[in-house]
Short mmCIF file of C-alpha atoms and ligand atoms in Angstrom, two decimals:
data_model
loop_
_atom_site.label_atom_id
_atom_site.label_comp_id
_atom_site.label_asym_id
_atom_site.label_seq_id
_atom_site.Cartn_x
_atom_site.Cartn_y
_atom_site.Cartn_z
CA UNK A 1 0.00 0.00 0.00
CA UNK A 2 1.56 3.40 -1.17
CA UNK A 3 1.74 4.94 2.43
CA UNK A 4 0.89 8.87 0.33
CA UNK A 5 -2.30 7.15 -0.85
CA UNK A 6 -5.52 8.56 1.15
CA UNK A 7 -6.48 5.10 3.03
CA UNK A 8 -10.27 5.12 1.27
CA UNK A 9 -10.44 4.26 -2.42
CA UNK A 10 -13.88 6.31 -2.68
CA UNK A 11 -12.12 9.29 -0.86
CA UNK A 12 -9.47 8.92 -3.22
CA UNK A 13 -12.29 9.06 -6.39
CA UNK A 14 -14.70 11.23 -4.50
CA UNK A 15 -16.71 13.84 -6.98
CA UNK A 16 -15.41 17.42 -6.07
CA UNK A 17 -18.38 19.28 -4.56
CA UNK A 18 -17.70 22.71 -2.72
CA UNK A 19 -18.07 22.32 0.82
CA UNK A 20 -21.17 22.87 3.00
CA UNK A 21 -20.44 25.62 5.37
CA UNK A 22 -20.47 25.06 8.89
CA UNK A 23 -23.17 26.37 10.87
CA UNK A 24 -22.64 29.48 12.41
CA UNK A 25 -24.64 32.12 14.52
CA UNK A 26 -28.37 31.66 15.70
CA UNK A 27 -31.04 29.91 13.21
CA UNK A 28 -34.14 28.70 13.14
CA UNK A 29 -35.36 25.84 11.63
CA UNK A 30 -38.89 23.05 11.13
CA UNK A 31 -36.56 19.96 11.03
CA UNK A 32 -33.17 19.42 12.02
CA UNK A 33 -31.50 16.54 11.26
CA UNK A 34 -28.05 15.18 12.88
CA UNK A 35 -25.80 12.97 10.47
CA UNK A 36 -25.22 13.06 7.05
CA UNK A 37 -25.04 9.63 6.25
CA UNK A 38 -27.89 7.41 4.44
CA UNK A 39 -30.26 7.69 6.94
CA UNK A 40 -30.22 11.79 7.52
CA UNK A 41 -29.69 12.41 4.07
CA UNK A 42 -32.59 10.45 3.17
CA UNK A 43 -34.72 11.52 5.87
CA UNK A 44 -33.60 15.33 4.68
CA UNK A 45 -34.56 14.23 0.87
CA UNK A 46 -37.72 12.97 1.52
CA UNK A 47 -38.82 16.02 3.44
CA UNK A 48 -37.65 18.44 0.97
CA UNK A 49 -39.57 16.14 -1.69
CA UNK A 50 -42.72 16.34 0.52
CA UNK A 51 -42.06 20.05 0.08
CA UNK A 52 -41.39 20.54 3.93
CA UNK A 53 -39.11 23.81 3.70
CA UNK A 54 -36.57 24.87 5.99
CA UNK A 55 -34.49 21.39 6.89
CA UNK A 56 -31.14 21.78 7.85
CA UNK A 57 -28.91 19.22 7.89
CA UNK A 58 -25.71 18.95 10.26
CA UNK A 59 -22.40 16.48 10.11
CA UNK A 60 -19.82 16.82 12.27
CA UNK A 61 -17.14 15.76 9.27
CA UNK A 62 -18.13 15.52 5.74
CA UNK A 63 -21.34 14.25 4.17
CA UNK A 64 -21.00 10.49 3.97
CA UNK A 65 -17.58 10.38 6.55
CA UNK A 66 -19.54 7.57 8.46
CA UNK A 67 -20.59 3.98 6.85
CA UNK A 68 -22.16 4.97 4.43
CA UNK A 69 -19.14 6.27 2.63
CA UNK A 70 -16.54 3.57 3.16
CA UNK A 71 -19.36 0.71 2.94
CA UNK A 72 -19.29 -2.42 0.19
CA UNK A 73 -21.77 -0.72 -2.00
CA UNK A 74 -24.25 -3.71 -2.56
CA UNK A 75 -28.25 -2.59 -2.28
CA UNK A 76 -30.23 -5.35 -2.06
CA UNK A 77 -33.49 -6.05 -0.12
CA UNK A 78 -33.62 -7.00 3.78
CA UNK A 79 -32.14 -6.67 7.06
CA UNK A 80 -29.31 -7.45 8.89
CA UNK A 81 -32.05 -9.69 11.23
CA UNK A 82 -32.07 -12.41 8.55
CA UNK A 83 -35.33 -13.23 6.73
CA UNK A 84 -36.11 -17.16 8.61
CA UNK A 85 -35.73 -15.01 12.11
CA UNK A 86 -37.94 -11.83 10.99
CA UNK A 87 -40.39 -14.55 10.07
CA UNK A 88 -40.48 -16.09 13.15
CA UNK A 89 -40.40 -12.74 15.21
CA UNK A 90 -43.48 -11.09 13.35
CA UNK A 91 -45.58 -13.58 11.57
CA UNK A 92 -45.65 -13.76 7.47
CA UNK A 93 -47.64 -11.06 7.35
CA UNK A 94 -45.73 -7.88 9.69
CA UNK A 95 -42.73 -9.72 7.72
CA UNK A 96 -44.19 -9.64 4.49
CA UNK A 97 -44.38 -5.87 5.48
CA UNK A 98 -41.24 -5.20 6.52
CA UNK A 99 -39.43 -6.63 4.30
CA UNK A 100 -41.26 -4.81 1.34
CA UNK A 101 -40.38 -1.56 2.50
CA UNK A 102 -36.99 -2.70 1.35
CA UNK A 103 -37.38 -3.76 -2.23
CA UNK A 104 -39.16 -0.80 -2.71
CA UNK A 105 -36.48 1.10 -1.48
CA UNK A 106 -33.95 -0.76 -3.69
CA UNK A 107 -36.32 0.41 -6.55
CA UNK A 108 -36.24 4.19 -5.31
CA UNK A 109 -32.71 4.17 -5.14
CA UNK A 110 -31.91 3.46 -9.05
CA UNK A 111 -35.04 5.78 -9.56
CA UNK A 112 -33.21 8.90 -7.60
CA UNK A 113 -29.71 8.06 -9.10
CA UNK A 114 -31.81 8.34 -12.55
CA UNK A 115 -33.91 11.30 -11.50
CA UNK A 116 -31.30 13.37 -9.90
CA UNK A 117 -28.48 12.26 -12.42
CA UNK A 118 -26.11 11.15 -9.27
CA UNK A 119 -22.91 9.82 -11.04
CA UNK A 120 -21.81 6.80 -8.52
CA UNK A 121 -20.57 3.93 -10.57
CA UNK A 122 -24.23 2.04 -10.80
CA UNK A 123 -23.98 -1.17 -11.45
CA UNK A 124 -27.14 -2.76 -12.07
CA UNK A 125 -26.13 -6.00 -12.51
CA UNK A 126 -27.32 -8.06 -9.18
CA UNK A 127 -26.10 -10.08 -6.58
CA UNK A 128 -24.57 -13.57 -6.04
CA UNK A 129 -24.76 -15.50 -2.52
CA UNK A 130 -21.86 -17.96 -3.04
CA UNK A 131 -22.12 -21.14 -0.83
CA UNK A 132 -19.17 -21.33 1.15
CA UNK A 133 -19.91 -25.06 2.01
CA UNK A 134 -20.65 -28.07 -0.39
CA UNK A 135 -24.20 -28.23 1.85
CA UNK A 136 -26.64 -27.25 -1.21
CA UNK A 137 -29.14 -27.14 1.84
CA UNK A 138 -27.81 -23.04 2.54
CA UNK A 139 -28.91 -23.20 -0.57
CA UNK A 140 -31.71 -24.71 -0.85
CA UNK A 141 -33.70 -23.53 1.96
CA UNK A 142 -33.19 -19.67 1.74
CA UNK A 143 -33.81 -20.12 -1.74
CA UNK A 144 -37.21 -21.51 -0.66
CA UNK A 145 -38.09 -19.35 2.42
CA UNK A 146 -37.81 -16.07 -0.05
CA UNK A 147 -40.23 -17.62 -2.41
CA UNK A 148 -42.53 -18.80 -0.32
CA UNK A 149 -43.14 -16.12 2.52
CA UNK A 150 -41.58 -13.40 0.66
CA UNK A 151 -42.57 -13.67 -3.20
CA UNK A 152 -39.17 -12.74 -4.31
CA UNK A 153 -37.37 -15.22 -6.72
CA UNK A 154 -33.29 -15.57 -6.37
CA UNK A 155 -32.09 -17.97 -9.43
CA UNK A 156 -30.47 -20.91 -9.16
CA UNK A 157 -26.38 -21.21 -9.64
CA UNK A 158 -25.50 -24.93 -9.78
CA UNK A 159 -21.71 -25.45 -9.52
CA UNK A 160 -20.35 -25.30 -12.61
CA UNK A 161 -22.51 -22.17 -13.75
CA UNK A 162 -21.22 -20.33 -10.76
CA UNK A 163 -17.49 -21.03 -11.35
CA UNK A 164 -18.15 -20.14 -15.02
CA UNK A 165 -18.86 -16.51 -13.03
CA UNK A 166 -16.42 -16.63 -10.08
CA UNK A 167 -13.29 -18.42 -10.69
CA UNK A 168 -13.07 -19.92 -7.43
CA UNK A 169 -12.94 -23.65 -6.58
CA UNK A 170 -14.23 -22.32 -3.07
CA UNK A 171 -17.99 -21.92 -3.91
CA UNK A 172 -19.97 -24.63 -4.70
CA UNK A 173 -22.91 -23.54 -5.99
CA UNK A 174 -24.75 -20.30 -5.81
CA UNK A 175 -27.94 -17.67 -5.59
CA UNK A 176 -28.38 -14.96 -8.04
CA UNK A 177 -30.81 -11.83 -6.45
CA UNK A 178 -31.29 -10.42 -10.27
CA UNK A 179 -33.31 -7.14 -7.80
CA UNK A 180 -30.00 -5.42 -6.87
CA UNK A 181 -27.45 -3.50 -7.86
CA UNK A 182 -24.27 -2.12 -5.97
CA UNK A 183 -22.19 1.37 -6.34
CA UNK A 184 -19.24 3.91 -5.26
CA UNK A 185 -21.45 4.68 -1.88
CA UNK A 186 -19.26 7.96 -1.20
CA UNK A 187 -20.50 9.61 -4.44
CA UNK A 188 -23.95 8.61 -4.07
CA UNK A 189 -24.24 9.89 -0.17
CA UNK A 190 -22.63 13.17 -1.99
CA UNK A 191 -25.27 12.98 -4.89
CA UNK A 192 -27.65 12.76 -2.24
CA UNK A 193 -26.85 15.21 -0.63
CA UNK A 194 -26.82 17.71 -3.87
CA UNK A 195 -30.15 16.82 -4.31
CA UNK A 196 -31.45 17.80 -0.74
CA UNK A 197 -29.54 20.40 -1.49
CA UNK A 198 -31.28 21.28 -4.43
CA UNK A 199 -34.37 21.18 -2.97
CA UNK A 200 -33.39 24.12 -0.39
CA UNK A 201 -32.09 21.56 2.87
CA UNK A 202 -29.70 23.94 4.26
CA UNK A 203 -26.70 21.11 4.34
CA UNK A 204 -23.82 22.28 6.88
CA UNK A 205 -20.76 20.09 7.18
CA UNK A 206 -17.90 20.23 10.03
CA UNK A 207 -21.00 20.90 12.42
CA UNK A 208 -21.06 18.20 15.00
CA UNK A 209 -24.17 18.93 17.81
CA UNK A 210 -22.34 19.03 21.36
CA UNK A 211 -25.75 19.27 22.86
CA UNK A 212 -28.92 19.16 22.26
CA UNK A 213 -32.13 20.15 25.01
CA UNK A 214 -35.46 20.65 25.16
CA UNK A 215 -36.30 24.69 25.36
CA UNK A 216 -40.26 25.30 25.41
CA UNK A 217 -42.01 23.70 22.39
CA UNK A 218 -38.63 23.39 20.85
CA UNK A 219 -35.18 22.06 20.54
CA UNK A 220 -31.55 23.80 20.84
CA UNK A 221 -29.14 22.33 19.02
CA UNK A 222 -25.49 23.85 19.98
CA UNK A 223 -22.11 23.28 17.32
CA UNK A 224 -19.27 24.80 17.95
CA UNK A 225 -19.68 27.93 15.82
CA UNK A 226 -24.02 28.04 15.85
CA UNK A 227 -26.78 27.15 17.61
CA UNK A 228 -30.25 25.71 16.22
CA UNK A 229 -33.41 25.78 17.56
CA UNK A 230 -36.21 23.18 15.45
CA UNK A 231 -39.16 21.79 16.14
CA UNK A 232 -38.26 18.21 14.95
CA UNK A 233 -35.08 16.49 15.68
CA UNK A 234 -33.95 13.39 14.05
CA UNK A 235 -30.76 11.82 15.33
CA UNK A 236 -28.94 9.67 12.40
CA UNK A 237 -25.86 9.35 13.91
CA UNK A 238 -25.46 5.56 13.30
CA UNK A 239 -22.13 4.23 14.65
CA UNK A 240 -20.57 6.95 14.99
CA UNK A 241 -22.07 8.12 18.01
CA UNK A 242 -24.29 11.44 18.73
CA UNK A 243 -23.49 11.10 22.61
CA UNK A 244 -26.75 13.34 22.86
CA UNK A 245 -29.55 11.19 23.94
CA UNK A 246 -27.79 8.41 26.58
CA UNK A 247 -31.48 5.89 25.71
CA UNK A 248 -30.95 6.33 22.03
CA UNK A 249 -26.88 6.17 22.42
CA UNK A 250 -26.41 3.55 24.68
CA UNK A 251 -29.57 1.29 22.52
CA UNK A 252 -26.11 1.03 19.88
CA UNK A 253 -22.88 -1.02 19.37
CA UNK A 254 -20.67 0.51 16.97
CA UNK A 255 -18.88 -2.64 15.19
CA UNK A 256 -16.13 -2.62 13.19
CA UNK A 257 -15.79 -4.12 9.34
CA UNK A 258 -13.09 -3.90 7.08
CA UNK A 259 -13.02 -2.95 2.90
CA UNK A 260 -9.46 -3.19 0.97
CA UNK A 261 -9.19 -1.96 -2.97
CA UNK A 262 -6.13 -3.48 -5.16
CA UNK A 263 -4.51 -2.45 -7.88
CA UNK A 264 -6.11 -1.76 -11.36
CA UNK A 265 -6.16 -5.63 -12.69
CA UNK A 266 -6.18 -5.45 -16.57
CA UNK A 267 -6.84 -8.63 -17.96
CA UNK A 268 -5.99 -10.25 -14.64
CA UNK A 269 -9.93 -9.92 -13.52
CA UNK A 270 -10.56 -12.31 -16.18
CA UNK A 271 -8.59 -14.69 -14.45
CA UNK A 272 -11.19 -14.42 -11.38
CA UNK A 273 -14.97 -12.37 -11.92
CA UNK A 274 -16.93 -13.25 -14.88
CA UNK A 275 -19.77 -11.54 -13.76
CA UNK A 276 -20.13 -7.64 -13.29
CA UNK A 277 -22.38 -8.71 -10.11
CA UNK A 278 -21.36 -8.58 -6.94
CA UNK A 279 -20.69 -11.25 -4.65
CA UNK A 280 -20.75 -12.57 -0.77
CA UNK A 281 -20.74 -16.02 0.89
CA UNK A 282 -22.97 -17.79 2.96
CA UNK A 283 -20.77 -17.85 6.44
CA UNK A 284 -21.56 -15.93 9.50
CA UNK A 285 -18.90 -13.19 8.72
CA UNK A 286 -18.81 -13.59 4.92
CA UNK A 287 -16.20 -12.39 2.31
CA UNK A 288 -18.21 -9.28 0.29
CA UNK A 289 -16.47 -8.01 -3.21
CA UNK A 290 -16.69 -6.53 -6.57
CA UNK A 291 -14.69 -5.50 -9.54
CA UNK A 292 -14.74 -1.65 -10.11
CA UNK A 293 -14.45 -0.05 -13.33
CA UNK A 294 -10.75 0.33 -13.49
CA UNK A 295 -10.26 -2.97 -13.20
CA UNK A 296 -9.63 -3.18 -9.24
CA UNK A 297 -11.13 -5.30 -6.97
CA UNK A 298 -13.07 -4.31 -4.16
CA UNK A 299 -12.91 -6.62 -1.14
CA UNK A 300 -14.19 -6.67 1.86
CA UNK A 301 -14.82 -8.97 5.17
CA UNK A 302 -14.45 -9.31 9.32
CA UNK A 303 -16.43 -8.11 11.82
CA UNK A 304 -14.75 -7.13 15.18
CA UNK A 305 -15.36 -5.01 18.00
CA UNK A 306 -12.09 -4.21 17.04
CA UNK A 307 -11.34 -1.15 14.67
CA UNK A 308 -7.92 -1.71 13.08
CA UNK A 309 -5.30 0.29 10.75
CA UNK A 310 -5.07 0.26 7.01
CA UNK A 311 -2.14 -2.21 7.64
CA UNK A 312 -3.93 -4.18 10.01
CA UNK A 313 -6.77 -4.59 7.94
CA UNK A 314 -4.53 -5.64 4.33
CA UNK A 315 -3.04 -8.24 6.01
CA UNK A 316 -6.39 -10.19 7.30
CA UNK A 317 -8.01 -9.06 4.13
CA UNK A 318 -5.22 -10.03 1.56
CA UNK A 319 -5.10 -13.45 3.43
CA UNK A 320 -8.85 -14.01 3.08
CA UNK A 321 -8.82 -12.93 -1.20
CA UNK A 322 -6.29 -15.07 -1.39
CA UNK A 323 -8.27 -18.27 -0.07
CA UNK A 324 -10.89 -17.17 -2.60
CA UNK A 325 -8.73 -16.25 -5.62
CA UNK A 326 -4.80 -17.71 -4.76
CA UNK A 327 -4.40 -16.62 -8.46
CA UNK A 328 -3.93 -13.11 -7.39
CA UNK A 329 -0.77 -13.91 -5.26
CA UNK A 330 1.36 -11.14 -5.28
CA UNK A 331 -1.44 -8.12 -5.85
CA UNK A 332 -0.43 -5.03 -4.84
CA UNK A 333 -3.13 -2.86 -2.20
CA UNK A 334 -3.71 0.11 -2.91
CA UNK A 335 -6.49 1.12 -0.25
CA UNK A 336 -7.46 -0.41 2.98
CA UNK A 337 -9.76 0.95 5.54
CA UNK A 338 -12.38 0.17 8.46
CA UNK A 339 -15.64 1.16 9.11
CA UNK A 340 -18.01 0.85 12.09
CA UNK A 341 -21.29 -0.14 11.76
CA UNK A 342 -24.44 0.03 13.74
CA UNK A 343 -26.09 -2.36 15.74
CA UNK A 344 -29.14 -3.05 17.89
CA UNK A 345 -29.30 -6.37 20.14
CA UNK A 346 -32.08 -7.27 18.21
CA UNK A 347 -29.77 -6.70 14.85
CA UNK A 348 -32.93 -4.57 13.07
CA UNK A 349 -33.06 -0.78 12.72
CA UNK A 350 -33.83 1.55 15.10
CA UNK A 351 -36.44 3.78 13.76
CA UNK A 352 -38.79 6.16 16.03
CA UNK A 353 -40.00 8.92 17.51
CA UNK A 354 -41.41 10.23 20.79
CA UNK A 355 -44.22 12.89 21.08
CA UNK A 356 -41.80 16.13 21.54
CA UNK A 357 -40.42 15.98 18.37
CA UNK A 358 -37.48 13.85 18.29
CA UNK A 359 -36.81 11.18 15.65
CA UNK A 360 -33.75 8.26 15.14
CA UNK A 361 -33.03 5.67 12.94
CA UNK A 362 -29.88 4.03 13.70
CA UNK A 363 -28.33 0.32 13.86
CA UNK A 364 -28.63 -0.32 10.42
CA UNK A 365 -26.09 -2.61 10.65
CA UNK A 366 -24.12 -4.24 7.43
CA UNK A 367 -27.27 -3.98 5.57
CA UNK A 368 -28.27 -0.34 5.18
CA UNK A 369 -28.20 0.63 2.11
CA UNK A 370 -32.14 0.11 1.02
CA UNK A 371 -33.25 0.07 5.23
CA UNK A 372 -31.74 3.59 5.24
CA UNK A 373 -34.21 4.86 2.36
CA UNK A 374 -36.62 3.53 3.73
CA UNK A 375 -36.19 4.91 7.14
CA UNK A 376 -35.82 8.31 5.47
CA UNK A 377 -39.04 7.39 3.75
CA UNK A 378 -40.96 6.48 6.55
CA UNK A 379 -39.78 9.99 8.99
CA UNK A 380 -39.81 11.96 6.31
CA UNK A 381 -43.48 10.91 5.96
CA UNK A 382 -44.44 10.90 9.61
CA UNK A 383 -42.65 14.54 10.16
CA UNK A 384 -44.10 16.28 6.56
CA UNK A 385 -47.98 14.19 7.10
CA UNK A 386 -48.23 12.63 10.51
CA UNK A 387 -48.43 9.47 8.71
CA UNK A 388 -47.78 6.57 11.24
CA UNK A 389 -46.08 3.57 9.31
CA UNK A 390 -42.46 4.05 11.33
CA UNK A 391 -44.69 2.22 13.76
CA UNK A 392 -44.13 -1.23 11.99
CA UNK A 393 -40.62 -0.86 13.62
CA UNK A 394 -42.18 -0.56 16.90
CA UNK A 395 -41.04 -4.00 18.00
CA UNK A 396 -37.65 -3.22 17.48
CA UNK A 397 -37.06 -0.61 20.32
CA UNK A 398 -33.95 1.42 22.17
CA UNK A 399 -32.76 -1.27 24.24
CA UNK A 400 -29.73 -1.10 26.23
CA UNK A 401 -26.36 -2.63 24.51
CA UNK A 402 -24.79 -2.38 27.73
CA UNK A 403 -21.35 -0.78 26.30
CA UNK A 404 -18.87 -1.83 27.29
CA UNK A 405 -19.96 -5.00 28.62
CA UNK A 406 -22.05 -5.95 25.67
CA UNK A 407 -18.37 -5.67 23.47
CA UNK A 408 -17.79 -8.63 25.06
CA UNK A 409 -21.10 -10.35 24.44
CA UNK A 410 -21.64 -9.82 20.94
CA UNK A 411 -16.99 -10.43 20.24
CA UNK A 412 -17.92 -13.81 22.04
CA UNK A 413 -21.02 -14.69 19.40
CA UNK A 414 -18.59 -13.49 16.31
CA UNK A 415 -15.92 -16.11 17.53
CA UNK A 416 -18.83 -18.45 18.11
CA UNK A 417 -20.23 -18.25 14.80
CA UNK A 418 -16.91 -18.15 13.59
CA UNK A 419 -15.86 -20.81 14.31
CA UNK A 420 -19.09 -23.05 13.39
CA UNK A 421 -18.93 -21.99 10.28
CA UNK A 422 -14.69 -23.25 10.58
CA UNK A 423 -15.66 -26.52 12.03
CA UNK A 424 -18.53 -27.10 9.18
CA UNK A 425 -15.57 -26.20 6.41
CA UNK A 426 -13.21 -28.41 8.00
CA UNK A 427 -15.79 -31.73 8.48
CA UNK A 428 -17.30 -31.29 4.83
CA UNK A 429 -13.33 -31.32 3.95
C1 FAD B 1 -17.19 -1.32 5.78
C2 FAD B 1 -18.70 -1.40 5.69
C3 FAD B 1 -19.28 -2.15 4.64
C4 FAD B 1 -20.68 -2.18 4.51
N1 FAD B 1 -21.22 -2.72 3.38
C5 FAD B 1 -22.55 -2.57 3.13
C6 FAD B 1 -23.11 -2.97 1.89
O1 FAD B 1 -22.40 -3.39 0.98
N2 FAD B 1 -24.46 -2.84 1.72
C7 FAD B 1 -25.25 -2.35 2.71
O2 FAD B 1 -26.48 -2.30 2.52
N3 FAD B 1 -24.74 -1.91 3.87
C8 FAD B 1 -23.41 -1.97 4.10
N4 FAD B 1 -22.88 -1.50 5.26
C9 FAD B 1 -23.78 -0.84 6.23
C10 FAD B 1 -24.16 0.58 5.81
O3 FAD B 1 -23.03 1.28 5.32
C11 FAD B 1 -24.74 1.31 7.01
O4 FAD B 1 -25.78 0.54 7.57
C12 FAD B 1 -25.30 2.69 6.66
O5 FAD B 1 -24.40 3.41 5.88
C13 FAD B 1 -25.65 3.43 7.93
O6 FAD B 1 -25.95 4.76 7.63
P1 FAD B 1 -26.19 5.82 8.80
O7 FAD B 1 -26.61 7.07 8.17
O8 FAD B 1 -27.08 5.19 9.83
O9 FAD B 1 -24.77 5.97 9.53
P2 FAD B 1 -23.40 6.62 9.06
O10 FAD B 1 -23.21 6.50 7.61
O11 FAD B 1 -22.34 6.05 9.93
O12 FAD B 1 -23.59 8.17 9.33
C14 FAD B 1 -23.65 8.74 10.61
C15 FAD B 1 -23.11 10.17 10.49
O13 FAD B 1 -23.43 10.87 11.68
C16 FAD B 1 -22.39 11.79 11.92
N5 FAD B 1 -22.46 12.22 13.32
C17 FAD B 1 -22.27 11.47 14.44
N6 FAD B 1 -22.45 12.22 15.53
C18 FAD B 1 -22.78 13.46 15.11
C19 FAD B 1 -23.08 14.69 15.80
N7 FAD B 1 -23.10 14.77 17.14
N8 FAD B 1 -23.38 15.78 15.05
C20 FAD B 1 -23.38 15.73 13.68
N9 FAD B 1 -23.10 14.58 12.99
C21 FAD B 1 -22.80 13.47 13.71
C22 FAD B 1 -21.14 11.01 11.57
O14 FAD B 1 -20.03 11.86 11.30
C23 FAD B 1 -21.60 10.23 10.35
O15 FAD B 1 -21.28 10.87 9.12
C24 FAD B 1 -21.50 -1.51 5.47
C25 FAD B 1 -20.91 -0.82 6.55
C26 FAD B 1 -19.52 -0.75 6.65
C27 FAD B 1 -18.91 0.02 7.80
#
């Protein structure tokens, strides 16, 4: 890794914007919302597309600093709560629901990159789930379940069809989600915010809120040049925590997972992706990657309560491709990073509101791309109409991770998992 090289590929190929002013003096404002990642910026689009006026949006770095601009840029439908579990938690039908909210967002996010001409690398070209073990039952049974409760159809990728596709003698056998589609995340949180933008949300980076408090009717927001006072608050400060609401903090478990870029390939891709999809396997913590359009692969994997350096992460990472692909022994890495995710206990967004005005949606987990729209979706709709359907996520409340304790907890289920999934490689030889 060229030590000059700025750590994140999609910093490194960012689209030059000029930057959002910081908030400074007094304002006013209907709507404030805190983050600019995926879930404020499209909580702050839908408003402005409801034609609520005067939103301002506040990040304490840049737009998209958080997850959502160092993520593996796959949008596909569901949670991080897998589908067999939200099943059995809510019944076919709240499920049914639920999960709908997130095809339909998958739909609404090649429909905005259309309608507001966001240039971020779209590749519309699905997803594969590569089976990890020879098992065709991982297979078999998701496969199944989707159809069945869900109504949504992932093809069939017998052996040799896959490896025709991935050039891996580690898969055997695969699912194809044809309804997805995967992108450079930094450049579409920046698109985003352009269009909110746009629409007149008054977008102010390098503005983190050091406090927020009820005053009367409404809420004062103090940065460290401004102050804010708004009638609505919505806190989208995902893993990167607000620290200003301890129940809505302390209800999140910031965990770490690691991305890693190589070199342009050339015709060396060939040698491993036939397929412009993107990929992950079927293990606990799964290997996630795709090739980008100069040639480079994208790879990512891990997740630790552990957040490590660039040099940290290429070494796991490299060893990990290299299981996958040993063909690319010797690739050079050009960009390694971490990231830290959200998470509830429950492992399903956070997405509320109480009766004073404030809002959240947080613990998106690793799968927020389309659950982020469609939390924006569903405040945007509650704040601009009183419309009630953030409800549906009423089962899923604010409850208590128990940081730092609960490090421990959910470190001990990743090993756990971890090393089932080992133990099932190793017996199926
Ligand atoms: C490495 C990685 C790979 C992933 N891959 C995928 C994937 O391929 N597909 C997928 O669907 N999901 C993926 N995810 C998950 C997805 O990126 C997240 O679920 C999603 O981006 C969460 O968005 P968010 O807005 O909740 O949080 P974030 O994007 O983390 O944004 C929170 C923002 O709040 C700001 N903030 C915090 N406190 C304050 C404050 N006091 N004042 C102002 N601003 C504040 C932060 O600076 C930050 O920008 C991945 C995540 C990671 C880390």
């Amino acid at each position: 890794m060229k030590s000059s090289s700025p750590s994140s590929y999609y910093r490194a190929t960012a689209a030059s914007y000029a930057p959002y002013a910081p908030l400074q003096g007094r304002a006013h404002a209907r709507v404030a919302v805190v983050g600019g990642g995926f879930a404020g910026l499209n909580t702050a689009l839908g408003l402005a597309e409801r034609g609520v006026r005067d939103v301002v949006l506040l990040e304490r770095e840049q737009v998209g600093f958080g997850a959502s601009g160092r993520n593996g840029g796959f949008v596909f439908a569901g949670y991080s709560l897998g589908e067999q579990s939200l099943l059995d938690q809510l019944g076919e039908a709240r499920a049914q629901v639920l999960f709908k909210l997130t095809t339909e967002a998958v739909g609404r996010i090649r429909q905005r990159i259309t309608d507001y001409a966001i240039n971020c690398d779209a590749v519309d070209e699905g997803v594969i789930w590569a089976n990890w073990f020879r098992d065709p039952a991982v297979l078999r049974q998701r496969q199944q379940l989707l159809a069945e409760h869900y109504g949504v159809h992932w093809q069939w990728l017998p052996e040799t069809e896959l490896r025709a596709r991935i050039r891996s003698e580690r898969y055997h056998g695969g699912l194809y989600e044809r309804d997805a589609l995967h992108l450079h995340p930094l450049n579409y949180a920046i698109g985003l915010a352009a269009s909110a933008a746009g629409k007149g949300v008054r977008v102010h980076e390098n503005s983190g809120v050091r406090s927020l408090q009820r005053e009367g009717l409404q809420w004062r927001l103090q940065t460290s040049q401004g102050e804010l006072l708004a009638d609505h608050v919505v806190l989208a400060c995902g893993g990167y925590l607000a620290g200003l609401q301890r129940t809505i903090d302390r209800a999140i478990l910031p965990i770490a997972t690691y991305v890693m870029v190589t070199e342009p390939l050339g015709a060396r891709l060939d040698e491993c992706l036939h397929t412009r999809a993107a990929i992950y396997d079927s293990r606990f913590a799964f290997d996630y990657y795709r090739a980008l359009p100069d040639t480079r692969l994208l790879w990512g994997g891990r997740i630790s309560v552990l957040n490590r350096s660039p040099h940290g992460v290429q070494r796991l990472l490299t060893r990990d491709l290299l299981r996958v692909f040993p063909q690319l022994q010797g690739v050079r890495i050009d960009h390694a990073w971490s990231g830290l995710m959200s998470y509830a206990r429950h492992q399903m967004p956070q997405i509320g509101g109480s009766d004073d005005g404030l809002w959240w949606a947080q613990a998106f987990g690793g799968h927020g791309l389309a659950p982020t729209c469609a939390a924006g979706e569903l405040l945007a709709a509650a704040i601009a109409g009183g419309d009630d359907g953030w409800k549906r996520f009423a089962d899923y409340g604010l409850g208590n991770t128990h940081r730092p304790f609960g490090y421990l907890a959910a470190q001990a289920s990743y090993w756990w998992q971890q090393g089932r999934d080992c133990l099932k490689t190793r017996l199926e030889g």
